């Protein structure tokens, strides 16, 4: 309904240009269609059509021909139909004039800015230059001729063999004749054999609208892989009721395959990166022979039109999980694959962390967070690549020794509560004393974005749940551990520090945290710490959230902020700690003791899962746990702590207060944070 409305609105702009000028003259006089006109002139059939018949012409621009390197023999006839149709009259498909009358497929999609875009196969119609109409009198009859301008040359399926011509094949005829077709170096014998063995030919012969993904022979190594192509896997390579060409198909929209039941459910979506298009199958519900997870395959030859839809040749079979995490990374080595989605990350591990690759390969359960190529092209990252030792530690930050699907990650989000009612405090990585922290951000259309933070860097998971035999790979949009935000920006965006950030907005306390000429060490209480303070010091905490007490609030926050010529990691503070350390806080001197508890010690005997290791502060006789140490920023370090440096004497208030009186202030702060 919405698409129909948008299309109607678009047509209000796209007018039908009726003219006394003939179709031949219109194309001839348009300098941008000169190459197409040469083909028209050379084709007797096309000339006859323009002289005597109804016709719709889809004319590619000269620029489109510059990108085209296929045969031009009879090509012009594939750009013509004997039905004169304006854009609003185009339906799902239209027959072409090429021998066998192969169909041209029509796709409508919401426009990027407004209205609707219309495609013929993979070519976009230039709406404002199209819908030209001319009338032609032939023996007393009026012939209508319509011209549409397109941005890509339409390429039909052609046979290379004069002895075995092929006209308007369906998907199975395409597979059977593939050796005689112009497919470059690609062969599809193995998948065709599996179709015949599993007796699945009827699917590929069926009339209708389908999208077929055909793995090329190169993708069936190692040898056991062909045996994994059973009937259900074959079905997982076919989308019913959809003819999806790459240009009009949106990214990351899941389409059901023929495998779509309560027992086994597989969807397929497209992913576009760096001028390449990938298809990913997501087995949402798996079974013993078809594990859940995503399989990613590059489309090596796209948009091959057939009578019952479109064929895409892909680099490897979908649904089949038979590679390790290491195999997945190494599948991108080689000159021709240097723009694979995580090639640069593979290259970085190869150059800096051979032992890391070996470690990942020996793990039976591992989750790898692999940065995209764009993430590794960031200027700050390129500079970091000069420091070999630092890069080794950064690479270790990108994997954990357990399987974490996207659903499990969501369950471990900092916004979710653990068994004890407190926020989750991260998942240990392979890097010493470093954890990853997850968050789920709800979008305006009920969509969810999942983020991962490591070493102070927040990254978004852009391609989740790539399945491997020994784990899971998630592609992320930043390299973890290389800070790119100031202390202020980190506070503003961190979901665990809403209250600390909003309180710091009072009296301009936060303004200084954007200063890149200083080095800050900020002991920042998490939101839960302020709720605890409301229980322990109800009168004092209540006043801290009142604007009229902002002076006191600022003083208390100054107690948490150390400004010096360097930022202090927890390891550095521990190293300085003979007994009590004195740090130059923004307010007076901060006196602390730092304790590190190790593998054999328990921080909290009552905890369901005591932490294996971490840091604890002692301040004014109180033991305060460092929940997230060493959140690195460009101008300092944040240590997230589970209590506030607060004394009941900080704000003298008469009368009692309770958590109930404080709750509205906390709620208002969280609402205000949401609207920032």
PDB file of C-alpha atoms in Angstrom, residues 5 39 101 153 183 199 216 237 288 299 371 377 421 515 522 587 619 627:
ATOM      1  CA  UNK A   5       1.273   5.519  -2.794  1.00  0.00           C
ATOM      2  CA  UNK A  39      23.327  -0.820 -32.677  1.00  0.00           C
ATOM      3  CA  UNK A 101      11.399 -13.723 -26.191  1.00  0.00           C
ATOM      4  CA  UNK A 153      23.232  -2.436 -20.510  1.00  0.00           C
ATOM      5  CA  UNK A 183      30.500 -17.589 -17.622  1.00  0.00           C
ATOM      6  CA  UNK A 199      16.218 -35.314  -7.629  1.00  0.00           C
ATOM      7  CA  UNK A 216      30.732 -22.527  -8.501  1.00  0.00           C
ATOM      8  CA  UNK A 237      19.727 -21.809  -2.367  1.00  0.00           C
ATOM      9  CA  UNK A 288      21.859 -31.929  13.706  1.00  0.00           C
ATOM     10  CA  UNK A 299      28.564 -13.291  -5.622  1.00  0.00           C
ATOM     11  CA  UNK A 371      36.850  -5.414  12.126  1.00  0.00           C
ATOM     12  CA  UNK A 377      41.774   2.211   7.185  1.00  0.00           C
ATOM     13  CA  UNK A 421      19.872  -7.819  39.768  1.00  0.00           C
ATOM     14  CA  UNK A 515      40.380  19.302  26.478  1.00  0.00           C
ATOM     15  CA  UNK A 522      38.214   9.626  35.887  1.00  0.00           C
ATOM     16  CA  UNK A 587      39.121  18.787  44.355  1.00  0.00           C
ATOM     17  CA  UNK A 619      38.603   4.882  49.952  1.00  0.00           C
ATOM     18  CA  UNK A 627      33.860  -2.798  37.182  1.00  0.00           C
TER      19      UNK A 627
END
